[in-house]
Every structure is written in structure tokens, then in C-alpha cells.
Coordinates of N, CA, C and O in Angstrom, one line a residue:
X1 N -6.9 100.6 67.6 CA -5.9 101.6 67.6 C -5.4 101.9 66.2 O -5.2 101.0 65.4
X2 N -5.1 103.1 65.9 CA -4.7 103.5 64.5 C -3.3 103.0 64.2 O -2.5 102.9 65.1
X3 N -3.0 102.8 63.0 CA -1.7 102.4 62.5 C -0.6 103.5 63.0 O 0.5 103.1 63.4
X4 N -1.0 104.7 62.9 CA -0.1 105.8 63.3 C 0.3 105.7 64.8 O 1.4 105.9 65.2
X5 N -0.7 105.5 65.6 CA -0.5 105.4 67.1 C 0.4 104.2 67.4 O 1.3 104.3 68.2
X6 N 0.1 103.1 66.8 CA 0.9 101.9 67.0 C 2.4 102.2 66.5 O 3.3 101.8 67.2
X7 N 2.5 102.8 65.4 CA 3.8 103.1 64.8 C 4.6 104.0 65.8 O 5.8 103.7 66.1
X8 N 4.0 105.0 66.3 CA 4.7 105.9 67.2 C 5.1 105.2 68.5 O 6.2 105.3 69.0
X9 N 4.2 104.3 69.0 CA 4.5 103.6 70.2 C 5.7 102.6 70.0 O 6.6 102.5 70.8
X10 N 5.6 101.9 68.8 CA 6.7 100.9 68.5 C 8.0 101.6 68.4 O 9.0 101.1 68.9
X11 N 8.1 102.8 67.8 CA 9.3 103.5 67.6 C 10.0 103.8 68.9 O 11.3 103.9 68.9
X12 N 9.3 104.0 70.0 CA 9.9 104.4 71.2 C 9.9 103.3 72.3 O 10.2 103.6 73.4
X13 N 9.6 102.1 71.9 CA 9.7 101.0 72.9 C 11.1 100.8 73.4 O 12.1 100.9 72.6
X14 N 11.2 100.6 74.7 CA 12.5 100.3 75.3 C 12.4 98.9 75.8 O 11.9 98.6 76.9
X15 N 12.9 98.0 75.0 CA 12.7 96.5 75.2 C 13.7 96.0 76.1 O 14.9 96.3 76.0
X16 N 13.4 95.0 77.0 CA 14.4 94.3 77.8 C 15.2 93.4 76.9 O 14.8 93.0 75.8
X17 N 16.4 93.2 77.3 CA 17.3 92.3 76.5 C 16.7 91.0 76.3 O 16.0 90.4 77.1
X18 N 16.8 90.4 75.0 CA 16.3 89.2 74.7 C 14.9 89.2 74.1 O 14.2 88.2 73.9
X19 N 14.3 90.4 73.9 CA 13.0 90.6 73.3 C 13.1 91.5 72.0 O 14.0 92.3 71.9
X20 N 12.1 91.3 71.1 CA 12.0 92.1 70.0 C 10.5 92.4 69.8 O 9.7 91.7 70.4
X21 N 10.2 93.5 69.1 CA 8.8 93.9 68.9 C 8.4 94.0 67.5 O 9.2 94.4 66.6
X22 N 7.2 93.5 67.1 CA 6.7 93.6 65.8 C 5.3 94.3 65.8 O 4.6 94.2 66.8
X23 N 5.0 94.9 64.7 CA 3.6 95.5 64.5 C 2.9 94.6 63.5 O 3.4 94.5 62.4
X24 N 1.9 94.0 63.9 CA 1.1 93.1 62.9 C -0.3 93.0 63.3 O -0.7 93.0 64.5
X25 N -1.2 93.0 62.3 CA -2.6 92.8 62.6 C -3.2 93.7 63.6 O -4.0 93.3 64.5
X26 N -2.8 95.0 63.7 CA -3.4 96.0 64.6 C -2.9 96.0 66.0 O -3.5 96.5 66.9
X27 N -1.8 95.3 66.3 CA -1.2 95.4 67.6 C 0.3 95.2 67.6 O 0.9 94.8 66.6
X28 N 0.9 95.6 68.8 CA 2.4 95.4 68.9 C 2.6 94.1 69.7 O 1.9 93.8 70.7
X29 N 3.4 93.2 69.1 CA 3.7 91.9 69.7 C 5.1 91.9 70.2 O 6.0 92.1 69.4
X30 N 5.3 91.6 71.5 CA 6.7 91.4 72.1 C 7.0 89.9 72.0 O 6.2 89.0 72.4
X31 N 8.2 89.6 71.4 CA 8.6 88.2 71.2 C 10.0 88.0 71.8 O 10.9 88.8 71.6
X32 N 10.1 86.8 72.4 CA 11.5 86.5 72.9 C 12.3 86.1 71.7 O 11.8 85.6 70.7
X33 N 13.6 86.2 71.9 CA 14.5 85.7 70.9 C 14.4 84.2 70.9 O 14.0 83.6 71.8
X34 N 14.9 83.5 69.8 CA 14.8 82.1 69.6 C 15.6 81.3 70.6 O 16.6 81.7 71.2
X35 N 15.2 80.0 70.7 CA 16.0 79.0 71.4 C 17.2 78.6 70.7 O 17.4 78.9 69.5
X36 N 18.0 77.7 71.3 CA 19.3 77.3 70.7 C 19.1 76.6 69.4 O 19.8 77.0 68.4
X37 N 18.2 75.7 69.2 CA 18.0 75.0 68.0 C 17.6 76.0 66.9 O 18.1 75.9 65.8
X38 N 16.7 76.9 67.3 CA 16.3 78.0 66.4 C 17.5 78.8 65.9 O 17.7 79.0 64.7
X39 N 18.3 79.3 66.8 CA 19.4 80.1 66.5 C 20.4 79.4 65.7 O 21.0 80.0 64.7
X40 N 20.7 78.1 66.0 CA 21.6 77.4 65.2 C 21.2 77.2 63.7 O 22.0 77.4 62.8
X41 N 19.9 77.0 63.5 CA 19.4 76.8 62.1 C 19.5 78.2 61.4 O 19.9 78.2 60.2
X42 N 19.2 79.3 62.1 CA 19.3 80.6 61.4 C 20.8 80.9 61.1 O 21.1 81.3 60.0
X43 N 21.7 80.6 62.0 CA 23.1 80.8 61.7 C 23.6 80.0 60.6 O 24.4 80.5 59.7
X44 N 23.3 78.7 60.5 CA 23.7 77.8 59.4 C 23.2 78.4 58.1 O 23.9 78.4 57.1
X45 N 21.9 78.7 58.1 CA 21.3 79.3 56.9 C 22.0 80.6 56.5 O 22.3 80.8 55.3
X46 N 22.2 81.5 57.4 CA 22.8 82.8 57.1 C 24.2 82.6 56.5 O 24.5 83.3 55.5
X47 N 25.0 81.8 57.1 CA 26.4 81.6 56.5 C 26.3 81.0 55.1 O 27.0 81.5 54.2
X48 N 25.5 80.0 54.9 CA 25.3 79.4 53.5 C 24.8 80.5 52.6 O 25.3 80.5 51.4
X49 N 23.8 81.2 53.0 CA 23.2 82.3 52.1 C 24.3 83.3 51.7 O 24.4 83.7 50.6
X50 N 25.1 83.7 52.7 CA 26.1 84.7 52.5 C 27.1 84.3 51.5 O 27.5 85.0 50.6
X51 N 27.5 83.0 51.6 CA 28.5 82.4 50.6 C 27.8 82.5 49.2 O 28.5 82.8 48.2
X52 N 26.5 82.1 49.1 CA 25.8 82.1 47.8 C 25.7 83.6 47.2 O 25.8 83.8 46.0
X53 N 25.6 84.5 48.1 CA 25.4 85.9 47.7 C 26.6 86.7 47.4 O 26.6 87.8 46.9
X54 N 27.8 86.2 47.8 CA 29.0 86.9 47.6 C 29.2 87.4 46.2 O 28.9 86.7 45.2
X55 N 29.5 88.7 46.1 CA 29.7 89.3 44.7 C 28.4 89.7 44.0 O 28.4 90.2 42.9
X56 N 27.2 89.5 44.7 CA 25.9 89.8 44.0 C 25.4 91.2 44.4 O 24.4 91.7 43.8
X57 N 26.0 91.9 45.4 CA 25.5 93.1 45.9 C 24.3 93.0 46.9 O 23.7 93.9 47.2
X58 N 24.1 91.7 47.3 CA 23.0 91.5 48.3 C 23.7 90.8 49.5 O 24.7 90.2 49.4
X59 N 23.0 90.9 50.6 CA 23.5 90.3 51.9 C 22.3 89.6 52.6 O 21.2 90.0 52.4
X60 N 22.7 88.7 53.5 CA 21.7 88.1 54.4 C 21.8 88.8 55.8 O 22.9 89.0 56.3
X61 N 20.6 89.3 56.2 CA 20.5 90.1 57.5 C 19.7 89.4 58.5 O 18.8 88.6 58.1
X62 N 20.0 89.6 59.8 CA 19.1 89.2 60.8 C 19.1 90.2 61.9 O 20.0 91.1 62.0
X63 N 18.1 90.2 62.8 CA 18.0 91.2 63.9 C 17.7 92.6 63.5 O 17.9 93.5 64.2
X64 N 17.1 92.8 62.3 CA 16.7 94.1 61.8 C 15.2 94.0 61.4 O 14.7 93.0 61.0
X65 N 14.6 95.2 61.5 CA 13.2 95.2 61.1 C 13.0 95.4 59.6 O 13.8 96.0 58.9
X66 N 11.9 94.8 59.1 CA 11.4 95.0 57.7 C 10.1 95.8 57.9 O 9.2 95.4 58.6
X67 N 10.0 96.9 57.2 CA 8.9 97.8 57.4 C 8.1 98.0 56.1 O 8.7 98.2 55.0
X68 N 6.8 98.0 56.2 CA 5.9 98.2 55.1 C 4.6 98.8 55.7 O 3.9 98.2 56.5
X69 N 4.3 100.0 55.2 CA 3.0 100.7 55.5 C 2.8 100.7 57.0 O 1.7 100.3 57.5
X70 N 3.7 101.2 57.8 CA 3.6 101.3 59.3 C 3.4 100.0 60.0 O 2.8 99.9 61.1
X71 N 3.9 99.0 59.3 CA 3.9 97.6 59.9 C 5.4 97.3 60.0 O 6.2 97.6 59.1
X72 N 5.8 96.6 61.0 CA 7.2 96.2 61.2 C 7.3 94.7 61.7 O 6.6 94.3 62.6
X73 N 8.2 94.0 61.0 CA 8.5 92.6 61.4 C 10.0 92.5 61.6 O 10.7 93.2 60.9
X74 N 10.4 91.5 62.4 CA 11.8 91.2 62.5 C 11.9 89.7 62.1 O 11.8 88.8 62.9
X75 N 12.1 89.5 60.8 CA 12.3 88.1 60.3 C 13.5 87.5 60.9 O 14.5 88.2 61.3
X76 N 13.5 86.2 61.0 CA 14.7 85.5 61.5 C 15.9 85.8 60.5 O 17.1 85.9 61.0
X77 N 15.6 86.0 59.3 CA 16.6 86.2 58.3 C 16.0 86.8 57.1 O 14.8 86.5 56.8
X78 N 16.7 87.7 56.4 CA 16.2 88.2 55.1 C 17.3 88.6 54.2 O 18.4 88.9 54.6
X79 N 17.0 88.7 52.9 CA 18.0 89.1 51.9 C 17.6 90.5 51.3 O 16.4 90.6 50.9
X80 N 18.6 91.4 51.3 CA 18.3 92.7 50.8 C 19.6 93.3 50.2 O 20.7 92.6 50.4
X81 N 19.6 94.4 49.6 CA 20.9 95.0 49.1 C 22.0 95.1 50.2 O 21.7 95.5 51.3
X82 N 23.2 94.9 49.7 CA 24.3 95.0 50.7 C 24.6 96.5 51.0 O 24.9 96.8 52.1
X83 N 24.5 97.3 50.0 CA 24.7 98.7 50.2 C 23.3 99.3 50.6 O 22.5 99.7 49.8
X84 N 23.1 99.3 51.9 CA 21.8 99.4 52.5 C 21.3 100.8 52.7 O 20.1 101.0 52.9
X85 N 22.1 101.8 52.6 CA 21.7 103.2 53.0 C 20.4 103.6 52.2 O 19.5 104.2 52.9
X86 N 20.3 103.5 50.9 CA 19.2 104.0 50.2 C 17.9 103.1 50.5 O 16.8 103.6 50.1
X87 N 18.0 102.0 51.1 CA 16.9 101.1 51.3 C 16.4 101.1 52.7 O 15.4 100.4 53.0
X88 N 17.1 101.8 53.6 CA 16.7 101.9 54.9 C 15.5 102.9 55.0 O 15.5 103.8 54.1
X89 N 14.6 102.8 55.9 CA 13.6 103.7 56.0 C 14.2 105.1 56.4 O 15.3 105.1 57.0
X90 N 13.5 106.2 56.1 CA 14.1 107.5 56.3 C 14.4 107.7 57.8 O 15.4 108.5 58.1
X91 N 13.8 107.1 58.7 CA 14.1 107.2 60.1 C 15.1 106.3 60.6 O 15.5 106.3 61.8
X92 N 15.6 105.4 59.7 CA 16.7 104.4 60.0 C 16.2 103.3 60.9 O 17.1 102.5 61.4
X93 N 14.9 103.1 61.0 CA 14.4 102.0 61.9 C 14.5 100.6 61.2 O 14.3 99.6 61.9
X94 N 14.6 100.5 59.9 CA 14.7 99.2 59.3 C 14.7 99.3 57.8 O 14.8 100.4 57.2
X95 N 14.7 98.2 57.1 CA 14.7 98.1 55.7 C 13.2 98.2 55.2 O 12.3 97.7 55.7
X96 N 13.1 99.0 54.1 CA 11.8 99.0 53.4 C 11.6 97.6 52.8 O 12.4 97.0 52.2
X97 N 10.4 97.1 52.9 CA 10.0 95.8 52.4 C 10.2 95.7 50.9 O 10.5 94.6 50.5
X98 N 10.1 96.8 50.2 CA 10.3 96.7 48.8 C 11.7 96.3 48.4 O 11.9 95.9 47.2
X99 N 12.7 96.5 49.3 CA 14.1 96.1 49.0 C 14.4 94.6 49.4 O 15.4 94.1 49.0
X100 N 13.4 94.0 50.1 CA 13.7 92.7 50.6 C 13.2 91.6 49.6 O 12.0 91.7 49.1
X101 N 14.1 90.7 49.2 CA 13.7 89.7 48.2 C 13.4 88.4 48.7 O 12.9 87.5 48.0
X102 N 13.8 88.1 50.0 CA 13.5 86.8 50.6 C 13.5 87.0 52.1 O 14.3 87.7 52.6
X103 N 12.5 86.4 52.7 CA 12.4 86.3 54.2 C 12.4 84.9 54.6 O 11.9 84.0 53.9
X104 N 13.0 84.6 55.8 CA 13.0 83.3 56.4 C 12.5 83.4 57.8 O 12.9 84.3 58.6
X105 N 11.6 82.5 58.2 CA 11.2 82.3 59.5 C 11.5 80.9 60.0 O 11.1 79.9 59.2
X106 N 12.1 80.7 61.1 CA 12.2 79.4 61.7 C 11.1 79.3 62.8 O 11.1 80.1 63.7
X107 N 10.1 78.4 62.6 CA 8.9 78.4 63.4 C 9.3 77.9 64.8 O 10.0 76.9 65.0
X108 N 8.8 78.7 65.8 CA 9.1 78.4 67.2 C 8.0 77.5 67.8 O 6.9 77.5 67.2
X109 N 8.2 76.8 68.9 CA 7.2 76.0 69.5 C 6.0 76.8 70.0 O 6.2 78.0 70.3
X110 N 4.9 76.2 70.1 CA 3.7 76.8 70.7 C 2.7 77.2 69.6 O 3.1 77.7 68.5
X111 N 1.5 77.0 69.9 CA 0.4 77.3 68.9 C 0.5 78.7 68.4 O 0.4 79.0 67.2
X112 N 0.6 79.7 69.3 CA 0.6 81.1 68.9 C 1.8 81.4 68.0 O 1.6 82.1 67.0
X113 N 3.0 80.9 68.3 CA 4.1 81.1 67.5 C 3.9 80.5 66.1 O 4.3 81.1 65.1
X114 N 3.4 79.3 66.1 CA 3.2 78.7 64.8 C 2.1 79.4 64.0 O 2.4 79.6 62.7
X115 N 1.1 79.9 64.6 CA 0.1 80.7 63.8 C 0.7 82.0 63.3 O 0.4 82.4 62.2
X116 N 1.6 82.6 64.1 CA 2.2 83.9 63.6 C 3.0 83.6 62.4 O 2.9 84.3 61.4
X117 N 3.9 82.6 62.4 CA 4.8 82.4 61.2 C 4.0 81.8 60.1 O 4.3 82.1 58.9
X118 N 3.2 80.8 60.3 CA 2.5 80.1 59.2 C 1.3 80.9 58.6 O 1.0 80.7 57.4
X119 N 0.7 81.7 59.4 CA -0.5 82.4 58.9 C -0.3 83.9 58.8 O -0.4 84.5 57.7
X120 N -0.1 84.5 60.0 CA -0.1 86.0 60.0 C 1.1 86.6 59.2 O 0.9 87.5 58.4
X121 N 2.3 86.1 59.4 CA 3.4 86.6 58.7 C 3.3 86.2 57.2 O 3.7 87.0 56.3
X122 N 2.8 85.1 56.9 CA 2.6 84.7 55.5 C 1.7 85.7 54.8 O 2.0 86.2 53.7
X123 N 0.6 86.1 55.4 CA -0.3 87.2 54.8 C 0.5 88.5 54.7 O 0.4 89.2 53.7
X124 N 1.2 88.9 55.8 CA 1.9 90.2 55.8 C 3.0 90.3 54.8 O 3.1 91.3 54.1
X125 N 3.8 89.2 54.7 CA 4.9 89.3 53.7 C 4.3 89.3 52.3 O 4.8 89.9 51.4
X126 N 3.2 88.5 52.0 CA 2.6 88.6 50.7 C 2.0 90.0 50.4 O 2.2 90.5 49.3
X127 N 1.4 90.5 51.4 CA 0.8 91.9 51.2 C 1.9 92.9 50.9 O 1.7 93.8 50.2
X128 N 3.1 92.7 51.5 CA 4.2 93.6 51.3 C 4.9 93.3 49.9 O 5.7 94.1 49.5
X129 N 4.5 92.2 49.3 CA 5.1 91.9 48.0 C 6.5 91.3 48.0 O 7.2 91.3 47.0
X130 N 6.9 90.7 49.2 CA 8.2 90.1 49.3 C 8.1 88.8 48.5 O 7.3 87.9 48.7
X131 N 9.0 88.7 47.5 CA 8.9 87.6 46.5 C 9.0 86.2 47.0 O 8.4 85.3 46.4
X132 N 9.8 85.9 48.0 CA 10.1 84.6 48.5 C 10.0 84.5 50.0 O 10.6 85.3 50.7
X133 N 9.2 83.6 50.5 CA 9.1 83.4 52.0 C 9.4 81.9 52.2 O 8.8 81.0 51.7
X134 N 10.4 81.7 53.1 CA 10.8 80.4 53.4 C 10.5 80.1 54.9 O 10.9 80.9 55.8
X135 N 9.9 79.0 55.2 CA 9.6 78.5 56.6 C 10.4 77.2 56.8 O 10.3 76.3 56.1
X136 N 11.2 77.3 57.9 CA 11.8 76.0 58.4 C 11.0 75.7 59.6 O 10.9 76.4 60.6
X137 N 10.3 74.5 59.6 CA 9.3 74.2 60.6 C 9.5 72.9 61.2 O 9.1 71.8 60.7
X138 N 10.1 72.9 62.4 CA 10.3 71.7 63.2 C 9.0 71.0 63.6 O 9.0 69.9 64.0
X139 N 7.9 71.8 63.7 CA 6.7 71.4 64.2 C 5.6 70.9 63.2 O 4.5 70.7 63.5
X140 N 6.1 70.7 62.0 CA 5.2 70.3 60.9 C 5.6 69.0 60.4 O 6.6 68.9 59.7
X141 N 4.9 67.9 60.7 CA 5.1 66.6 60.2 C 6.6 66.2 60.2 O 7.2 65.8 59.2
X142 N 7.2 66.2 61.4 CA 8.6 65.8 61.6 C 9.6 66.7 60.9 O 10.7 66.3 60.6
X143 N 9.2 67.9 60.7 CA 10.2 68.9 60.1 C 10.0 69.1 58.6 O 10.1 68.1 57.8
X144 N 9.6 70.3 58.2 CA 9.4 70.6 56.7 C 10.0 72.0 56.4 O 10.1 72.8 57.2
X145 N 10.4 72.1 55.1 CA 10.8 73.4 54.6 C 9.7 73.7 53.6 O 9.4 72.9 52.7
X146 N 9.2 74.9 53.7 CA 8.2 75.4 52.7 C 8.8 76.7 52.1 O 9.2 77.6 52.8
X147 N 8.8 76.7 50.7 CA 9.2 77.8 50.0 C 8.0 78.4 49.2 O 7.4 77.7 48.4
X148 N 7.6 79.6 49.6 CA 6.5 80.3 49.0 C 6.9 81.4 48.1 O 7.8 82.1 48.4
X149 N 6.3 81.4 46.9 CA 6.7 82.4 45.9 C 5.4 82.9 45.2 O 4.3 82.5 45.4
X150 N 5.6 83.9 44.4 CA 4.5 84.6 43.6 C 3.4 85.2 44.5 O 2.3 84.8 44.6
X151 N 3.9 86.2 45.3 CA 2.9 86.9 46.2 C 1.8 87.6 45.5 O 2.0 88.2 44.4
X152 N 0.6 87.5 46.0 CA -0.6 88.2 45.6 C -0.9 89.2 46.7 O -1.5 88.9 47.7
X153 N -0.5 90.5 46.4 CA -0.7 91.5 47.5 C -2.2 91.6 47.9 O -2.5 91.7 49.1
X154 N -3.1 91.7 46.9 CA -4.5 91.9 47.3 C -5.1 90.8 48.0 O -5.9 91.0 48.9
X155 N -4.7 89.6 47.6 CA -5.3 88.4 48.3 C -4.5 88.0 49.5 O -4.9 87.1 50.3
X156 N -3.3 88.7 49.8 CA -2.5 88.4 50.9 C -2.1 86.9 51.0 O -2.2 86.3 52.1
X157 N -1.6 86.4 49.9 CA -1.2 85.0 49.9 C -0.2 84.8 48.8 O 0.1 85.7 48.0
X158 N 0.5 83.6 48.8 CA 1.4 83.2 47.8 C 0.8 82.2 46.9 O 0.2 81.3 47.4
X159 N 1.0 82.4 45.6 CA 0.3 81.5 44.6 C 1.1 80.2 44.5 O 0.5 79.2 44.1
X160 N 2.4 80.1 44.8 CA 3.1 78.9 44.5 C 3.8 78.5 45.8 O 4.3 79.3 46.6
X161 N 3.8 77.2 46.0 CA 4.5 76.6 47.3 C 5.2 75.3 46.9 O 4.7 74.5 46.2
X162 N 6.4 75.2 47.5 CA 7.1 73.9 47.5 C 7.3 73.5 48.9 O 7.8 74.3 49.7
X163 N 6.9 72.3 49.3 CA 7.0 71.8 50.6 C 7.7 70.5 50.7 O 7.2 69.5 50.0
X164 N 8.8 70.4 51.4 CA 9.6 69.1 51.4 C 9.9 68.8 52.9 O 10.1 69.7 53.7
X165 N 10.1 67.5 53.2 CA 10.5 67.2 54.6 C 12.0 67.5 54.8 O 12.8 67.6 53.8
X166 N 12.4 67.8 56.0 CA 13.8 68.0 56.4 C 14.6 66.8 55.8 O 14.1 65.7 55.7
X167 N 15.8 67.1 55.4 CA 16.6 66.1 54.8 C 16.5 66.0 53.3 O 17.3 65.4 52.6
X168 N 15.5 66.7 52.7 CA 15.3 66.7 51.2 C 15.7 68.1 50.7 O 15.3 69.1 51.3
X169 N 16.6 68.1 49.7 CA 17.1 69.4 49.2 C 16.0 70.1 48.4 O 15.2 69.5 47.7
X170 N 15.9 71.4 48.7 CA 15.0 72.2 47.9 C 15.7 73.5 47.5 O 16.4 74.1 48.3
X171 N 15.5 73.9 46.3 CA 16.2 75.1 45.8 C 15.2 76.3 45.7 O 14.0 76.1 45.4
X172 N 15.7 77.5 45.9 CA 14.9 78.7 45.8 C 14.8 78.9 44.3 O 15.7 79.0 43.5
X173 N 13.5 79.0 43.8 CA 13.3 79.0 42.3 C 13.4 80.3 41.6 O 13.4 80.3 40.4
X174 N 13.5 81.4 42.4 CA 13.5 82.7 41.7 C 14.2 83.8 42.5 O 14.5 83.6 43.6
X175 N 14.5 84.9 41.8 CA 15.1 86.1 42.5 C 16.6 86.0 42.7 O 17.2 85.1 42.1
X176 N 17.2 86.9 43.4 CA 18.6 86.9 43.6 C 19.2 85.7 44.3 O 20.4 85.5 44.3
X177 N 18.3 84.9 44.9 CA 18.8 83.7 45.7 C 18.5 82.5 44.9 O 18.7 81.3 45.3
X178 N 18.0 82.7 43.6 CA 17.7 81.5 42.8 C 18.8 80.5 42.7 O 20.0 80.9 42.6
X179 N 18.5 79.2 42.9 CA 19.4 78.2 42.8 C 20.1 77.8 44.2 O 20.7 76.8 44.3
X180 N 19.9 78.6 45.2 CA 20.4 78.3 46.5 C 19.6 77.1 47.1 O 18.4 77.1 47.0
X181 N 20.3 76.1 47.6 CA 19.7 74.9 48.0 C 19.7 74.9 49.6 O 20.7 75.1 50.2
X182 N 18.5 74.6 50.1 CA 18.4 74.4 51.5 C 18.4 72.8 51.7 O 17.6 72.1 51.1
X183 N 19.5 72.4 52.4 CA 19.8 71.0 52.5 C 19.7 70.5 54.0 O 19.5 71.3 54.9
X184 N 20.0 69.2 54.1 CA 20.0 68.6 55.5 C 21.1 69.3 56.3 O 21.0 69.3 57.5
X185 N 22.2 69.8 55.7 CA 23.2 70.5 56.4 C 22.7 71.7 57.2 O 23.2 72.2 58.2
X186 N 21.6 72.3 56.7 CA 21.0 73.5 57.3 C 19.9 73.0 58.3 O 19.8 73.5 59.4
X187 N 19.0 72.2 57.8 CA 17.8 71.8 58.6 C 18.1 70.7 59.6 O 17.4 70.6 60.6
X188 N 19.1 69.9 59.4 CA 19.2 68.7 60.1 C 18.4 67.6 59.5 O 17.6 67.9 58.6
X189 N 18.5 66.3 60.0 CA 17.7 65.3 59.4 C 16.2 65.4 59.8 O 15.8 66.1 60.7
X190 N 15.4 64.6 59.1 CA 14.0 64.5 59.4 C 13.9 64.2 60.9 O 14.6 63.3 61.4
X191 N 13.0 64.9 61.6 CA 12.8 64.7 63.1 C 12.0 63.5 63.3 O 11.1 63.1 62.6
X192 N 12.3 62.8 64.4 CA 11.5 61.6 64.8 C 10.2 61.9 65.4 O 9.9 63.0 65.8

């Protein structure tokens, strides 16, 4: 199916409550919203990020699409300009990926969900040139935080990675969120 056909179908989807849709790797994927632990982690991170971003002209967003070349994703959280009008796509369906400086995904249970966040979205966000990709992953070695930077668009990968267990502080190394620390207050302690 062509990108244009997928794009037109995605634009007119009427989704049931509790679902979101993304365009990735040549298909439209319907996804349920996250579980309680997932939502709590996103909310803790969003509040902390917003405090860090106060006065910078940037904001932490969730529940909105990020769009790049007729592809659309709904990250758990992302950072983009606070004055969003000029950075929204012309049809108002979401933010242009070029304005997004950081995306966060909280990995959901299940092999398919893990593959989406760890592999497919990693490639997609790198291809879009999003400078920082953060994964909070309950399902990786008792909980890990991975901070990916230095995207290589052509290779669809990130050149630099920092990976720490839950409970270990890790700082965002670059961009408008530089110096923001993801701590145990956000992730919770290392999982048993």
C-alpha cells in the first residue's frame, strides 16, 4: 500500500475510545492506551520535564501525533516548542518531527510492543532526525532507562547510547533538555 493511501486512511480513522493509531513500516497500527504503571511513569516524567522546561519556550506533550514524511507516531511523551502553531502540520494533525527534540516511550508488555518501541520506533525516530530518544523499559533486565542520541538518518539508528538500570540517575546529554535527570523518582526502583 502506498504511503499516500495509508496517510489518507489514517487521517480519517474514527477510533474507539482508548485506542490510538500510528503509521509505521507500511501499515497502520491500532494501539491501546497504556496500563496504570505505564501511565503513572509517563505522568511523573511529564511533570518533572515541564518543571525543567519552564521558561525555555519548550513544553512536554503527550497524546499528540509526531509526523514525518507521511508517517505518524504517538509517542508517550515528547518535547517541542511551546508556541506550537508554526510547528503543527498544515492540516493540524500533529507536530512536524523536525520540531521535536526528544521522544520518550515507556515499553509495554508483550513481544510485539517491545519490538515496536525497541526496534521499529528507534529506526523511525532516527530516520526523522529526532535528536534524543528515551526508553523506559520495565521488561529489560529488571528495568532500564536507555537514552539514545546522535541519530543517523540514512542508517536509521542512533550512534550513541547510555543504558542504566532503574534506580540509577541518568542525565539527558544534549539539546533543550540537557541536564534533565531521570531518577528513581520517575522510574521507581530496580524491579525484582
